[in-house]
């Protein structure tokens, strides 16, 4: 997640999955091109299979490409979690006063003989009562989740009443 705004009254974090969107789009274009080529060559079975691949790429785009924005607003006293995809937009709000802090959820990588998958992470808010609210649905590798949680914690600590 990237910081879009950081003032004493407002913190805005945003996640735009450009890389995955470009990768899925490229796969869709390739499979669509092969589908068209097979249709022009009269190879109906191959065209049907590649057309199915194109449709699956479209489905993957709708499921995996989601823009997430988190607004922490002191003036309204609300935390707003907004997620947008080609399938629509959802928005959830929580009172800022219920937010106790920010943490990182970690999913351990699987260990197999000779291989170890890396751990993946996502930032989340901890509400009063211990409830964790993930800021994004997808776990990712790298330091992004811990940077977002650190920024959230810093902003929350600096702006406590």
mmCIF file of C-alpha atoms in Angstrom:
data_model
loop_
_atom_site.group_PDB
_atom_site.id
_atom_site.type_symbol
_atom_site.label_atom_id
_atom_site.label_comp_id
_atom_site.label_asym_id
_atom_site.label_seq_id
_atom_site.Cartn_x
_atom_site.Cartn_y
_atom_site.Cartn_z
ATOM 1 C CA UNK A 1 0.000 0.000 0.000
ATOM 2 C CA UNK A 2 1.228 3.469 -0.859
ATOM 3 C CA UNK A 3 0.642 6.640 1.136
ATOM 4 C CA UNK A 4 -1.476 9.097 -0.863
ATOM 5 C CA UNK A 5 -2.062 11.679 1.871
ATOM 6 C CA UNK A 6 -0.647 12.131 5.351
ATOM 7 C CA UNK A 7 -1.804 15.124 7.364
ATOM 8 C CA UNK A 8 -2.645 15.403 11.072
ATOM 9 C CA UNK A 9 -6.357 15.102 10.191
ATOM 10 C CA UNK A 10 -6.242 12.518 7.423
ATOM 11 C CA UNK A 11 -4.276 9.471 6.277
ATOM 12 C CA UNK A 12 -5.005 7.844 2.926
ATOM 13 C CA UNK A 13 -3.394 4.571 1.837
ATOM 14 C CA UNK A 14 -3.965 3.014 -1.577
ATOM 15 C CA UNK A 15 -3.171 -0.270 -3.300
ATOM 16 C CA UNK A 16 -3.345 -0.439 -7.102
ATOM 17 C CA UNK A 17 -2.327 -3.844 -8.477
ATOM 18 C CA UNK A 18 -0.930 -2.590 -11.807
ATOM 19 C CA UNK A 19 1.462 -5.486 -12.362
ATOM 20 C CA UNK A 20 -1.134 -8.228 -12.005
ATOM 21 C CA UNK A 21 -3.608 -6.232 -14.116
ATOM 22 C CA UNK A 22 -1.048 -5.901 -16.916
ATOM 23 C CA UNK A 23 -0.061 -9.578 -16.711
ATOM 24 C CA UNK A 24 -3.654 -10.825 -16.886
ATOM 25 C CA UNK A 25 -4.463 -8.378 -19.697
ATOM 26 C CA UNK A 26 -1.449 -9.575 -21.679
ATOM 27 C CA UNK A 27 -2.533 -13.205 -21.241
ATOM 28 C CA UNK A 28 -6.058 -12.310 -22.353
ATOM 29 C CA UNK A 29 -4.742 -10.555 -25.483
ATOM 30 C CA UNK A 30 -2.511 -13.494 -26.401
ATOM 31 C CA UNK A 31 -5.268 -16.075 -25.940
ATOM 32 C CA UNK A 32 -7.738 -13.878 -27.860
ATOM 33 C CA UNK A 33 -5.241 -13.575 -30.719
ATOM 34 C CA UNK A 34 -4.675 -17.328 -30.838
ATOM 35 C CA UNK A 35 -8.441 -17.870 -30.701
ATOM 36 C CA UNK A 36 -8.919 -15.588 -33.714
ATOM 37 C CA UNK A 37 -6.088 -17.297 -35.576
ATOM 38 C CA UNK A 38 -7.626 -20.718 -34.967
ATOM 39 C CA UNK A 39 -11.042 -19.461 -36.087
ATOM 40 C CA UNK A 40 -9.588 -18.112 -39.331
ATOM 41 C CA UNK A 41 -7.809 -21.425 -39.904
ATOM 42 C CA UNK A 42 -11.070 -23.326 -39.354
ATOM 43 C CA UNK A 43 -9.786 -25.176 -36.292
ATOM 44 C CA UNK A 44 -12.966 -24.982 -34.250
ATOM 45 C CA UNK A 45 -11.888 -27.204 -31.342
ATOM 46 C CA UNK A 46 -8.672 -25.290 -30.754
ATOM 47 C CA UNK A 47 -10.546 -21.994 -31.080
ATOM 48 C CA UNK A 48 -13.083 -23.126 -28.479
ATOM 49 C CA UNK A 49 -10.322 -24.103 -26.036
ATOM 50 C CA UNK A 50 -8.473 -20.822 -26.497
ATOM 51 C CA UNK A 51 -11.741 -18.905 -26.223
ATOM 52 C CA UNK A 52 -12.266 -20.614 -22.876
ATOM 53 C CA UNK A 53 -8.771 -19.470 -21.875
ATOM 54 C CA UNK A 54 -9.672 -15.896 -22.829
ATOM 55 C CA UNK A 55 -12.847 -16.086 -20.751
ATOM 56 C CA UNK A 56 -10.873 -17.417 -17.780
ATOM 57 C CA UNK A 57 -8.450 -14.496 -18.107
ATOM 58 C CA UNK A 58 -11.434 -12.128 -17.953
ATOM 59 C CA UNK A 59 -12.718 -13.914 -14.865
ATOM 60 C CA UNK A 60 -9.269 -13.736 -13.240
ATOM 61 C CA UNK A 61 -9.133 -10.002 -13.960
ATOM 62 C CA UNK A 62 -12.480 -9.483 -12.234
ATOM 63 C CA UNK A 63 -11.471 -11.532 -9.202
ATOM 64 C CA UNK A 64 -7.847 -10.512 -8.653
ATOM 65 C CA UNK A 65 -7.601 -6.905 -9.820
ATOM 66 C CA UNK A 66 -8.950 -4.799 -6.961
ATOM 67 C CA UNK A 67 -8.077 -1.234 -6.045
ATOM 68 C CA UNK A 68 -8.138 -0.735 -2.281
ATOM 69 C CA UNK A 69 -8.190 2.646 -0.557
ATOM 70 C CA UNK A 70 -8.139 3.253 3.203
ATOM 71 C CA UNK A 71 -9.205 6.635 4.590
ATOM 72 C CA UNK A 72 -8.563 7.487 8.239
ATOM 73 C CA UNK A 73 -10.285 10.807 8.849
ATOM 74 C CA UNK A 74 -10.049 12.589 12.175
ATOM 75 C CA UNK A 75 -12.614 15.260 11.222
ATOM 76 C CA UNK A 76 -15.366 12.718 10.559
ATOM 77 C CA UNK A 77 -14.106 10.211 13.135
ATOM 78 C CA UNK A 78 -14.308 7.387 10.586
ATOM 79 C CA UNK A 79 -12.122 4.772 8.959
ATOM 80 C CA UNK A 80 -13.383 3.998 5.462
ATOM 81 C CA UNK A 81 -12.235 0.908 3.562
ATOM 82 C CA UNK A 82 -13.119 1.120 -0.138
ATOM 83 C CA UNK A 83 -12.509 -1.629 -2.663
ATOM 84 C CA UNK A 84 -13.205 -1.279 -6.377
ATOM 85 C CA UNK A 85 -13.055 -3.877 -9.140
ATOM 86 C CA UNK A 86 -14.677 -4.338 -12.523
ATOM 87 C CA UNK A 87 -17.482 -6.084 -10.645
ATOM 88 C CA UNK A 88 -18.316 -3.025 -8.516
ATOM 89 C CA UNK A 89 -17.327 -1.058 -5.444
ATOM 90 C CA UNK A 90 -17.760 -1.915 -1.784
ATOM 91 C CA UNK A 91 -17.255 0.362 1.182
ATOM 92 C CA UNK A 92 -17.064 -0.416 4.902
ATOM 93 C CA UNK A 93 -16.774 2.133 7.690
ATOM 94 C CA UNK A 94 -15.671 1.842 11.313
ATOM 95 C CA UNK A 95 -15.467 4.527 14.007
ATOM 96 C CA UNK A 96 -11.897 5.792 14.318
ATOM 97 C CA UNK A 97 -12.244 5.651 18.102
ATOM 98 C CA UNK A 98 -12.550 1.830 17.875
ATOM 99 C CA UNK A 99 -9.200 1.447 16.130
ATOM 100 C CA UNK A 100 -6.603 0.239 18.604
ATOM 101 C CA UNK A 101 -3.687 -0.084 16.214
ATOM 102 C CA UNK A 102 -2.304 -1.665 13.083
ATOM 103 C CA UNK A 103 -0.708 -5.059 12.633
ATOM 104 C CA UNK A 104 0.550 -7.354 9.918
ATOM 105 C CA UNK A 105 -1.193 -10.656 9.240
ATOM 106 C CA UNK A 106 1.303 -13.239 8.024
ATOM 107 C CA UNK A 107 0.601 -16.444 6.150
ATOM 108 C CA UNK A 108 3.489 -18.863 6.554
ATOM 109 C CA UNK A 109 5.027 -20.249 3.389
ATOM 110 C CA UNK A 110 4.770 -23.983 2.883
ATOM 111 C CA UNK A 111 7.908 -26.006 3.377
ATOM 112 C CA UNK A 112 8.466 -28.925 1.055
ATOM 113 C CA UNK A 113 11.531 -31.085 0.674
ATOM 114 C CA UNK A 114 14.112 -28.935 -1.077
ATOM 115 C CA UNK A 115 11.804 -25.905 -1.369
ATOM 116 C CA UNK A 116 10.399 -23.224 0.879
ATOM 117 C CA UNK A 117 7.684 -20.814 -0.228
ATOM 118 C CA UNK A 118 8.107 -17.292 1.156
ATOM 119 C CA UNK A 119 5.824 -15.918 3.852
ATOM 120 C CA UNK A 120 3.172 -13.484 2.637
ATOM 121 C CA UNK A 121 1.648 -10.558 4.496
ATOM 122 C CA UNK A 122 -1.184 -8.027 4.557
ATOM 123 C CA UNK A 123 -1.799 -4.992 6.776
ATOM 124 C CA UNK A 124 -4.804 -4.929 9.077
ATOM 125 C CA UNK A 125 -6.384 -2.710 11.702
ATOM 126 C CA UNK A 126 -7.128 -3.985 15.182
ATOM 127 C CA UNK A 127 -10.460 -2.797 16.543
ATOM 128 C CA UNK A 128 -11.516 -2.674 20.176
ATOM 129 C CA UNK A 129 -12.416 -6.178 21.259
ATOM 130 C CA UNK A 130 -9.513 -7.638 19.251
ATOM 131 C CA UNK A 131 -11.227 -7.867 15.871
ATOM 132 C CA UNK A 132 -8.787 -7.646 12.968
ATOM 133 C CA UNK A 133 -9.898 -5.893 9.798
ATOM 134 C CA UNK A 134 -7.676 -6.610 6.766
ATOM 135 C CA UNK A 135 -7.023 -3.592 4.566
ATOM 136 C CA UNK A 136 -6.581 -5.742 1.447
ATOM 137 C CA UNK A 137 -7.815 -9.229 0.642
ATOM 138 C CA UNK A 138 -4.618 -10.453 -0.955
ATOM 139 C CA UNK A 139 -1.468 -11.467 0.912
ATOM 140 C CA UNK A 140 1.779 -10.337 -0.759
ATOM 141 C CA UNK A 141 5.473 -10.854 -0.179
ATOM 142 C CA UNK A 142 7.866 -8.037 0.548
ATOM 143 C CA UNK A 143 7.932 -5.166 3.026
ATOM 144 C CA UNK A 144 4.799 -3.307 1.819
ATOM 145 C CA UNK A 145 2.465 -4.620 4.523
ATOM 146 C CA UNK A 146 4.853 -3.821 7.353
ATOM 147 C CA UNK A 147 5.477 -0.303 5.963
ATOM 148 C CA UNK A 148 1.725 0.325 5.775
ATOM 149 C CA UNK A 149 1.183 -0.972 9.328
ATOM 150 C CA UNK A 150 4.051 1.176 10.630
ATOM 151 C CA UNK A 151 2.649 4.270 8.916
ATOM 152 C CA UNK A 152 -0.830 3.557 10.299
ATOM 153 C CA UNK A 153 0.520 3.036 13.822
ATOM 154 C CA UNK A 154 2.568 6.225 13.635
ATOM 155 C CA UNK A 155 -0.412 8.272 12.432
ATOM 156 C CA UNK A 156 -2.724 6.786 15.058
ATOM 157 C CA UNK A 157 -0.207 7.390 17.884
ATOM 158 C CA UNK A 158 0.453 10.974 16.776
ATOM 159 C CA UNK A 159 -3.238 11.826 16.641
ATOM 160 C CA UNK A 160 -4.622 10.266 19.811
ATOM 161 C CA UNK A 161 -6.886 12.604 21.765
#
